[in-house]
Amino acid sequence: MSTVVAQAPAKINLWLSVGTPGDDGFHPLASVFQALSLGDEVRATKAEPGAGISLSVEGEGASATPVDSSNLAWAAAELMANALGVPPDVHLHLSKRIPVAGGMAGGSADAAATLVACDALWRGGLTRDQLMALGAALGSDVPFCLHGGTAVGTGRGDRLTAVLARGEFHWVIALAEGGLSTPAVYRECDRLRGVDDVRQPELSDAVMAALRVGDAALLGAALGNDLQAPALSLRPQLRQLLDAGLDAGALGALVSGSGPTCVFLAAGREGALDIAVSLSGSGLCRAVTCTTGPAPGARVVSRG
Ligand code: C5P
């Protein structure tokens, strides 16, 4: 075997409650993640002994994606080689559909797909728990990209519990111009709250109940994201985009994670198309995609 191809999903946060940061600077979270059918693909190909890691990128935001060790996929291959005690001789080719710096865990999905692909390429045979531990060392969202489905995340968002979610949800994703830096959005969240506002993250009973019965209208009304206010503070135009989606019939609208991508919940496939057409013509966003959730976590799709 000289090539392994793996896919990993984008994530959205149906709920993101952010607490006051701890001594490590990280914010404790209570989050409900959903993995989407929109995802990235990583092709890992064995390289000559001593060649080391190399990386190439095509697709959405390819020109904005680094092709050196600052790419999370590169770091994932390095970490996996160390964990398995093999030389890190591999070429990674990333086919991207998830927006870069969009609040949808694009970099984390690439890292998750790379872990799974390199584990197969180098015949590591790591357990799910071992993969999760390596993922958490790379970034807070990598474990969920490995996990997939719908899950509650606590801690930094990396301690996961699967959630029973009935049915399939139709989402419209609107890609805004440019990215937003995750640390900058967390800093803005702290600044808006002020030092006296000390809080613990909390889960939403309404979100959990809506998922249990698979009711899109209930879920749309229950969606929530503490990082939306800071993202809107840094990028006020996003408010118009959210309102345009609601005017087009979305059951709920919110900034995805730290933004600036916005997500809209539709009643069904037809409704999603209507929202997508309306947003495409609004001039408020750069691109629009229809997708569904939940979707599986990172997995090998072919080897050869
Ligand atoms: O873990 P990850 O690399 O995705 O986090 C990027 C940055 O986002 C962190 O360096 C930190 O500034 C911020 N962050 C946070 N609290 C979290 C997750 C991320 O403050 N729970």
PDB file of C-alpha atoms and ligand atoms in Angstrom, residues 21 25-29 108 138-141 155-157 182-183 186-187, ligand 1:
ATOM      1  CA  PRO A  21     -10.944  31.587  30.800  1.00  0.00           C
ATOM      2  CA  GLY A  25      -5.903  31.042  28.927  1.00  0.00           C
ATOM      3  CA  PHE A  26      -8.399  28.594  27.414  1.00  0.00           C
ATOM      4  CA  HIS A  27     -12.120  29.158  27.794  1.00  0.00           C
ATOM      5  CA  PRO A  28     -14.155  26.300  29.287  1.00  0.00           C
ATOM      6  CA  LEU A  29     -16.886  25.372  26.816  1.00  0.00           C
ATOM      7  CA  SER A 108      -8.871  20.516  12.264  1.00  0.00           C
ATOM      8  CA  LEU A 138      -3.162  19.242  17.817  1.00  0.00           C
ATOM      9  CA  GLY A 139      -6.213  21.459  18.459  1.00  0.00           C
ATOM     10  CA  SER A 140      -9.489  21.689  20.354  1.00  0.00           C
ATOM     11  CA  ASP A 141     -11.695  20.735  17.368  1.00  0.00           C
ATOM     12  CA  GLY A 155     -13.457  21.216  28.558  1.00  0.00           C
ATOM     13  CA  ARG A 156     -11.821  22.945  25.606  1.00  0.00           C
ATOM     14  CA  GLY A 157     -14.478  21.346  23.440  1.00  0.00           C
ATOM     15  CA  THR A 182     -10.257  32.351  16.607  1.00  0.00           C
ATOM     16  CA  PRO A 183      -8.028  33.815  19.395  1.00  0.00           C
ATOM     17  CA  TYR A 186     -12.262  34.865  22.127  1.00  0.00           C
ATOM     18  CA  ARG A 187     -10.398  38.031  23.199  1.00  0.00           C
TER      19      ARG A 187
HETATM   20  O1  C5P B   1      -7.216  24.743  20.304  1.00  0.00           O
HETATM   21  P1  C5P B   1      -7.157  25.643  19.116  1.00  0.00           P
HETATM   22  O2  C5P B   1      -5.804  25.700  18.491  1.00  0.00           O
HETATM   23  O3  C5P B   1      -8.245  25.398  18.145  1.00  0.00           O
HETATM   24  O4  C5P B   1      -7.435  27.109  19.697  1.00  0.00           O
HETATM   25  C1  C5P B   1      -7.063  28.277  19.017  1.00  0.00           C
HETATM   26  C2  C5P B   1      -7.095  29.441  20.013  1.00  0.00           C
HETATM   27  O5  C5P B   1      -8.455  29.727  20.373  1.00  0.00           O
HETATM   28  C3  C5P B   1      -6.398  29.172  21.331  1.00  0.00           C
HETATM   29  O6  C5P B   1      -5.030  29.476  21.257  1.00  0.00           O
HETATM   30  C4  C5P B   1      -7.127  30.113  22.276  1.00  0.00           C
HETATM   31  O7  C5P B   1      -6.654  31.443  22.122  1.00  0.00           O
HETATM   32  C5  C5P B   1      -8.548  30.075  21.747  1.00  0.00           C
HETATM   33  N1  C5P B   1      -9.376  29.088  22.453  1.00  0.00           N
HETATM   34  C6  C5P B   1      -9.857  29.396  23.722  1.00  0.00           C
HETATM   35  N2  C5P B   1     -10.640  28.497  24.397  1.00  0.00           N
HETATM   36  C7  C5P B   1     -10.988  27.315  23.816  1.00  0.00           C
HETATM   37  C8  C5P B   1     -10.525  26.976  22.516  1.00  0.00           C
HETATM   38  C9  C5P B   1      -9.719  27.901  21.853  1.00  0.00           C
HETATM   39  O8  C5P B   1      -9.562  30.465  24.258  1.00  0.00           O
HETATM   40  N3  C5P B   1     -11.764  26.475  24.493  1.00  0.00           N
END
